[in-house]
mmCIF file of C-alpha atoms in Angstrom:
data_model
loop_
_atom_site.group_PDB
_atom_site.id
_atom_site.type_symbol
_atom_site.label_atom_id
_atom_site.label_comp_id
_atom_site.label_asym_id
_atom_site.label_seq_id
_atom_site.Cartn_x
_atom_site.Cartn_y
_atom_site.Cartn_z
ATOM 1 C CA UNK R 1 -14.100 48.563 -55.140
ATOM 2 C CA UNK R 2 -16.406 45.725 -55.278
ATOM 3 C CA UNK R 3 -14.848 42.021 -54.929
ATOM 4 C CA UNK R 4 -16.286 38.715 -56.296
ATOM 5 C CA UNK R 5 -15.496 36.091 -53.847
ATOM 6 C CA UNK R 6 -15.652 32.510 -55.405
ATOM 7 C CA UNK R 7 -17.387 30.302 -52.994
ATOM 8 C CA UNK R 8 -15.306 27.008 -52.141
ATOM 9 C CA UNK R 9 -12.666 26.566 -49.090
ATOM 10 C CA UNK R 10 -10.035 29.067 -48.682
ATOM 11 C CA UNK R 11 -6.657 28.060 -46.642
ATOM 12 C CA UNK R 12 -5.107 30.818 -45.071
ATOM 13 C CA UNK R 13 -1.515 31.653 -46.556
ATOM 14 C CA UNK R 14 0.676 32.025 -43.658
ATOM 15 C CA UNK R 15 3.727 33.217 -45.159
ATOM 16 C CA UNK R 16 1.418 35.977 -46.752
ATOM 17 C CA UNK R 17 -0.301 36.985 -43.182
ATOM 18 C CA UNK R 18 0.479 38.825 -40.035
ATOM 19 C CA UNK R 19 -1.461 38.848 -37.095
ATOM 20 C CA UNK R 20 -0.028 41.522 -33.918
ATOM 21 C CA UNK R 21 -0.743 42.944 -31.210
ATOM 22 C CA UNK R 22 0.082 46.317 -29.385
ATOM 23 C CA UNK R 23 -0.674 47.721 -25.731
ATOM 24 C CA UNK R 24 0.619 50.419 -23.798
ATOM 25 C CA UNK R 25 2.626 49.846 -20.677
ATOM 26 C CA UNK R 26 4.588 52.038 -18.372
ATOM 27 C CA UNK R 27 1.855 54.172 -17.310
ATOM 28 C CA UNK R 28 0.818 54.699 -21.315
ATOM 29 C CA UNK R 29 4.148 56.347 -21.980
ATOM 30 C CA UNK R 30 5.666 52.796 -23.481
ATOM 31 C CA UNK R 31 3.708 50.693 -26.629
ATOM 32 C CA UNK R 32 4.675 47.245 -26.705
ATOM 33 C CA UNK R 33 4.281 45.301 -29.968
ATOM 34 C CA UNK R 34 4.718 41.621 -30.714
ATOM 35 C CA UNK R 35 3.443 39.002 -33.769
ATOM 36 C CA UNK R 36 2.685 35.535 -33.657
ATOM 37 C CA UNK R 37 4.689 33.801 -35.753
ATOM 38 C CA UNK R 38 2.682 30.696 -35.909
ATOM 39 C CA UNK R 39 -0.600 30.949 -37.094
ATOM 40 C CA UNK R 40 -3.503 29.190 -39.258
ATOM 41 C CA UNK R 41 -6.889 29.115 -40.641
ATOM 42 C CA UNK R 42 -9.312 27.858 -42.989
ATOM 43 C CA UNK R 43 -12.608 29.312 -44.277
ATOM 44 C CA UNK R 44 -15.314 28.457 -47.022
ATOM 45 C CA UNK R 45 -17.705 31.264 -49.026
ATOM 46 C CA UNK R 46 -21.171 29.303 -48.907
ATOM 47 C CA UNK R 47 -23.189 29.335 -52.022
ATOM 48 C CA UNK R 48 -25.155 32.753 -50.470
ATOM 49 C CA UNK R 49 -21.602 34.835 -50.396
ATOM 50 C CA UNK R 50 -21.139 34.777 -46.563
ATOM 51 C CA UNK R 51 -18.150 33.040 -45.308
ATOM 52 C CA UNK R 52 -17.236 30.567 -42.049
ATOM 53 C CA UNK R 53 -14.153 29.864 -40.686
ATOM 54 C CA UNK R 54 -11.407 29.375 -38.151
ATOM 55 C CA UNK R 55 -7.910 30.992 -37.066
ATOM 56 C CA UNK R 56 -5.489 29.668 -34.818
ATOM 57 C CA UNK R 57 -2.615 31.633 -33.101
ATOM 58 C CA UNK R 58 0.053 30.030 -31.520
ATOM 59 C CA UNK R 59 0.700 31.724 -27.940
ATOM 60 C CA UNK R 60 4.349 30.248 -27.772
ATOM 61 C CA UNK R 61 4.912 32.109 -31.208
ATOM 62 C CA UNK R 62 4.276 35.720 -30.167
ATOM 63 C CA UNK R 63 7.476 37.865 -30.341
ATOM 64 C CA UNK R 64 8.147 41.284 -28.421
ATOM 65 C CA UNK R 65 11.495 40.926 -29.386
ATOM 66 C CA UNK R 66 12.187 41.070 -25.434
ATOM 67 C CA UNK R 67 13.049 37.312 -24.740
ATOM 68 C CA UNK R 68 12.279 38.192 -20.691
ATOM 69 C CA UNK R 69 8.879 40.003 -21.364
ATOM 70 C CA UNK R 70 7.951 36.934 -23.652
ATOM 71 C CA UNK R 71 8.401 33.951 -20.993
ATOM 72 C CA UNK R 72 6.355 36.322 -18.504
ATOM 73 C CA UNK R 73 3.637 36.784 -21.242
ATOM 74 C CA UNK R 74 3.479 32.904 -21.879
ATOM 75 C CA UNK R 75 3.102 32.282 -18.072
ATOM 76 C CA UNK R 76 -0.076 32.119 -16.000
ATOM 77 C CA UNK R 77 0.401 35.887 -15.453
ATOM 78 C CA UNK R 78 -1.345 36.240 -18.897
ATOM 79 C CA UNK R 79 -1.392 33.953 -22.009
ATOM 80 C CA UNK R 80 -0.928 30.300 -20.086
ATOM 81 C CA UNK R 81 0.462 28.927 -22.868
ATOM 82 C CA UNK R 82 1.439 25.756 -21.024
ATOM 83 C CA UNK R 83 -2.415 25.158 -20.439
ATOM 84 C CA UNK R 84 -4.251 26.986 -23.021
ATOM 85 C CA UNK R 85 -1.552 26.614 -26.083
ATOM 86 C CA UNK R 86 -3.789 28.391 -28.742
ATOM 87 C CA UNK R 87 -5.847 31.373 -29.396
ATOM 88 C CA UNK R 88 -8.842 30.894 -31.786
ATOM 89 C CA UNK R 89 -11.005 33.211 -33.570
ATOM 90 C CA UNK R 90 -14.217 31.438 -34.967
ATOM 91 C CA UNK R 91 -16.297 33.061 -37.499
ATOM 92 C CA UNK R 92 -19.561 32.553 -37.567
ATOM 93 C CA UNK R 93 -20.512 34.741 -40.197
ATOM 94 C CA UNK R 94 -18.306 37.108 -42.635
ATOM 95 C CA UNK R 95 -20.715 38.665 -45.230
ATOM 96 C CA UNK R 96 -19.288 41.432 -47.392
ATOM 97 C CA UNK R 97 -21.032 45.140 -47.550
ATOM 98 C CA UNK R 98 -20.844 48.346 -48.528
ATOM 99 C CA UNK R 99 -18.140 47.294 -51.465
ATOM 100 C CA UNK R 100 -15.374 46.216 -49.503
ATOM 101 C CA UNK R 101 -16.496 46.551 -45.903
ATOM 102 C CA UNK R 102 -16.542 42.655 -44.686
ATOM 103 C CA UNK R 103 -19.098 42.360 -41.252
ATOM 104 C CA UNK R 104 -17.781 39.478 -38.947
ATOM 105 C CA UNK R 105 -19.424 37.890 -35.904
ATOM 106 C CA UNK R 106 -17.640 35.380 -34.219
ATOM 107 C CA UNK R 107 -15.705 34.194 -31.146
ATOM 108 C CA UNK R 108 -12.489 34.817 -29.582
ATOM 109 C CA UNK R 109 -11.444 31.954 -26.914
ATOM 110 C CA UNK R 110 -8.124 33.213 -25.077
ATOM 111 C CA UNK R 111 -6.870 31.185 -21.719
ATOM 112 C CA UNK R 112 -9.798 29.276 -22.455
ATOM 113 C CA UNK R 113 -12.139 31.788 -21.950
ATOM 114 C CA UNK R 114 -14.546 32.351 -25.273
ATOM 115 C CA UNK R 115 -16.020 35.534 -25.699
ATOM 116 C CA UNK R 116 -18.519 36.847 -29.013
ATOM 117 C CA UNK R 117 -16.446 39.651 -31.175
ATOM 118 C CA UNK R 118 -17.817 41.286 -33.934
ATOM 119 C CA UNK R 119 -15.809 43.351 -36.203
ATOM 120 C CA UNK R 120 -14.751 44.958 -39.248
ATOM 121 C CA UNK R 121 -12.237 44.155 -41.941
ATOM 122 C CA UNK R 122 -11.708 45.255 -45.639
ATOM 123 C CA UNK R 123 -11.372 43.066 -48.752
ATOM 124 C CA UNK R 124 -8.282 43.928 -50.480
ATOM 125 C CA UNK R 125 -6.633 42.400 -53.366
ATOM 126 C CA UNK R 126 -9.589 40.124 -53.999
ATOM 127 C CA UNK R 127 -9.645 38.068 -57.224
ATOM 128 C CA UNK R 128 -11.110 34.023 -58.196
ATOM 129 C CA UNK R 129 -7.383 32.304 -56.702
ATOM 130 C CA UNK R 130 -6.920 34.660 -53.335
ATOM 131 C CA UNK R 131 -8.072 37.376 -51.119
ATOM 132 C CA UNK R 132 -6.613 39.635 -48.591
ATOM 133 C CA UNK R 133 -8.642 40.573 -45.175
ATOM 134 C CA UNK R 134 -6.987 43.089 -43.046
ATOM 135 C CA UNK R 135 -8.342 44.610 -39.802
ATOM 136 C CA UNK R 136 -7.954 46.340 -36.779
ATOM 137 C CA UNK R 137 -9.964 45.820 -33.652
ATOM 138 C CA UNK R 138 -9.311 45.986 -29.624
ATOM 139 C CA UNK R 139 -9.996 43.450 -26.856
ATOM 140 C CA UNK R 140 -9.885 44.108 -23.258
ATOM 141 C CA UNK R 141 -8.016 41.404 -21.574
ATOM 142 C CA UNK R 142 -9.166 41.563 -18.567
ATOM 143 C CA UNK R 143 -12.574 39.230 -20.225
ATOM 144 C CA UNK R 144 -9.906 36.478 -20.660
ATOM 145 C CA UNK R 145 -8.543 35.903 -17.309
ATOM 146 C CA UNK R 146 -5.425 37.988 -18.069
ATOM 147 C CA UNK R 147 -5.680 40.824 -14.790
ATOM 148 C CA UNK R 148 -1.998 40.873 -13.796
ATOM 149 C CA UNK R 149 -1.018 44.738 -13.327
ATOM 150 C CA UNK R 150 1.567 45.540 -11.609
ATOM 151 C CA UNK R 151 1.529 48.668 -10.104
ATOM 152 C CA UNK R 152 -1.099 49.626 -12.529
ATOM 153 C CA UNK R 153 1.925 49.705 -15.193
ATOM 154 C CA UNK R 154 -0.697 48.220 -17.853
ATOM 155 C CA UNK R 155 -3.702 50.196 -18.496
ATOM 156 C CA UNK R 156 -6.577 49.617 -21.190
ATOM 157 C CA UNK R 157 -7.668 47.998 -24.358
ATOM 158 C CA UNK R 158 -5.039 45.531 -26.174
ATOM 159 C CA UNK R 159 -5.089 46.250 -30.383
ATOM 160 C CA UNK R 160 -4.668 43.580 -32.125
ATOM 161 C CA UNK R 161 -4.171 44.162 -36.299
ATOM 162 C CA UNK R 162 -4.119 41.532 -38.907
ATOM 163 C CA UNK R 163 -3.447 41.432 -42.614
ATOM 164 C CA UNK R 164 -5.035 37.717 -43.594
ATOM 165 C CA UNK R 165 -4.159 36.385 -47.110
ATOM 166 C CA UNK R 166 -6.207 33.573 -47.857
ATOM 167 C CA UNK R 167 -5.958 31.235 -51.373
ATOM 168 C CA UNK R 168 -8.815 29.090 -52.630
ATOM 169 C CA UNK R 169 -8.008 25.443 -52.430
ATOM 170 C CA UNK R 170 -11.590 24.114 -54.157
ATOM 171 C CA UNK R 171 -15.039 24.759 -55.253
#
């Protein structure tokens, strides 16, 4: 499938996007999952077809549906969110390939710690109004600041998965 992207801003369409996360626990034999359920983001397609922008994720939104395990992960133990109350992904470049293969370079700040991330997501669902971006990459969270393990219970990479509707707003 090959996607025309009009250039112009984008806003994302947060009733339209999900952004979560999942990590093993227990010694790998438990997968915890959570979303954020406030999040935002804005982008524009330059002139050239490449593509900047910005996504927010409120920390105090994510949901495990475990009310206890969601105050821990808001604490300084991992997310902060009293000091650091947003995640942001900044894209520095997004330039579509191979058909519906979308490279993006950017930066990830969590805790307040900003690290590059490249990755890959695919163009679905593209037309001139709106455009769907979904993806699937890992982080390892122990590059933001968030170490706490106790008794090694939490082991390896974090996934994080998002399906990103965004409408165009101008030209």
């Amino acid at each position: 499938m090959t996607v025309a992207v009009e250039t112009g801003l984008w806003q994302l369409d947060t009733t339209a996007s999900t952004v979560g996360i999942r990590h093993k626990t227990m010694w790998g034999l438990v997968t915890v999952k959570g979303t954020f359920g406030a999040i935002g983001g804005s982008g524009e397609v330059r002139p050239d077809g490449s593509a900047v922008g910005t996504l927010t994720f409120d920390v105090a939104s994510l949901d495990t549906k475990n009310a206890k395990r969601d105050t821990h992960l808001r604490s300084a133990d991992f997310f902060d969110a009293d000091h650091h109350p947003e995640i942001t992904f900044v894209a520095r470049s997004a330039e579509l390939r191979d058909g519906d293969q979308v490279h993006v370079v950017g930066q990830l700040t969590v805790r307040g710690v900003s690290r590059p991330l490249s990755l890959t997501a695919r163009l679905t669902d593209g037309n001139a109004t709106g455009l769907t971006l979904e993806t699937e990459f890992t982080v390892d969270r122990d590059q933001f600041g968030m170490g706490w393990n106790q008794l090694g219970m939490i082991r390896g990479r974090t996934t994080v998965t998002a399906a990103l509707r965004f409408v165009r707003t101008s030209g």
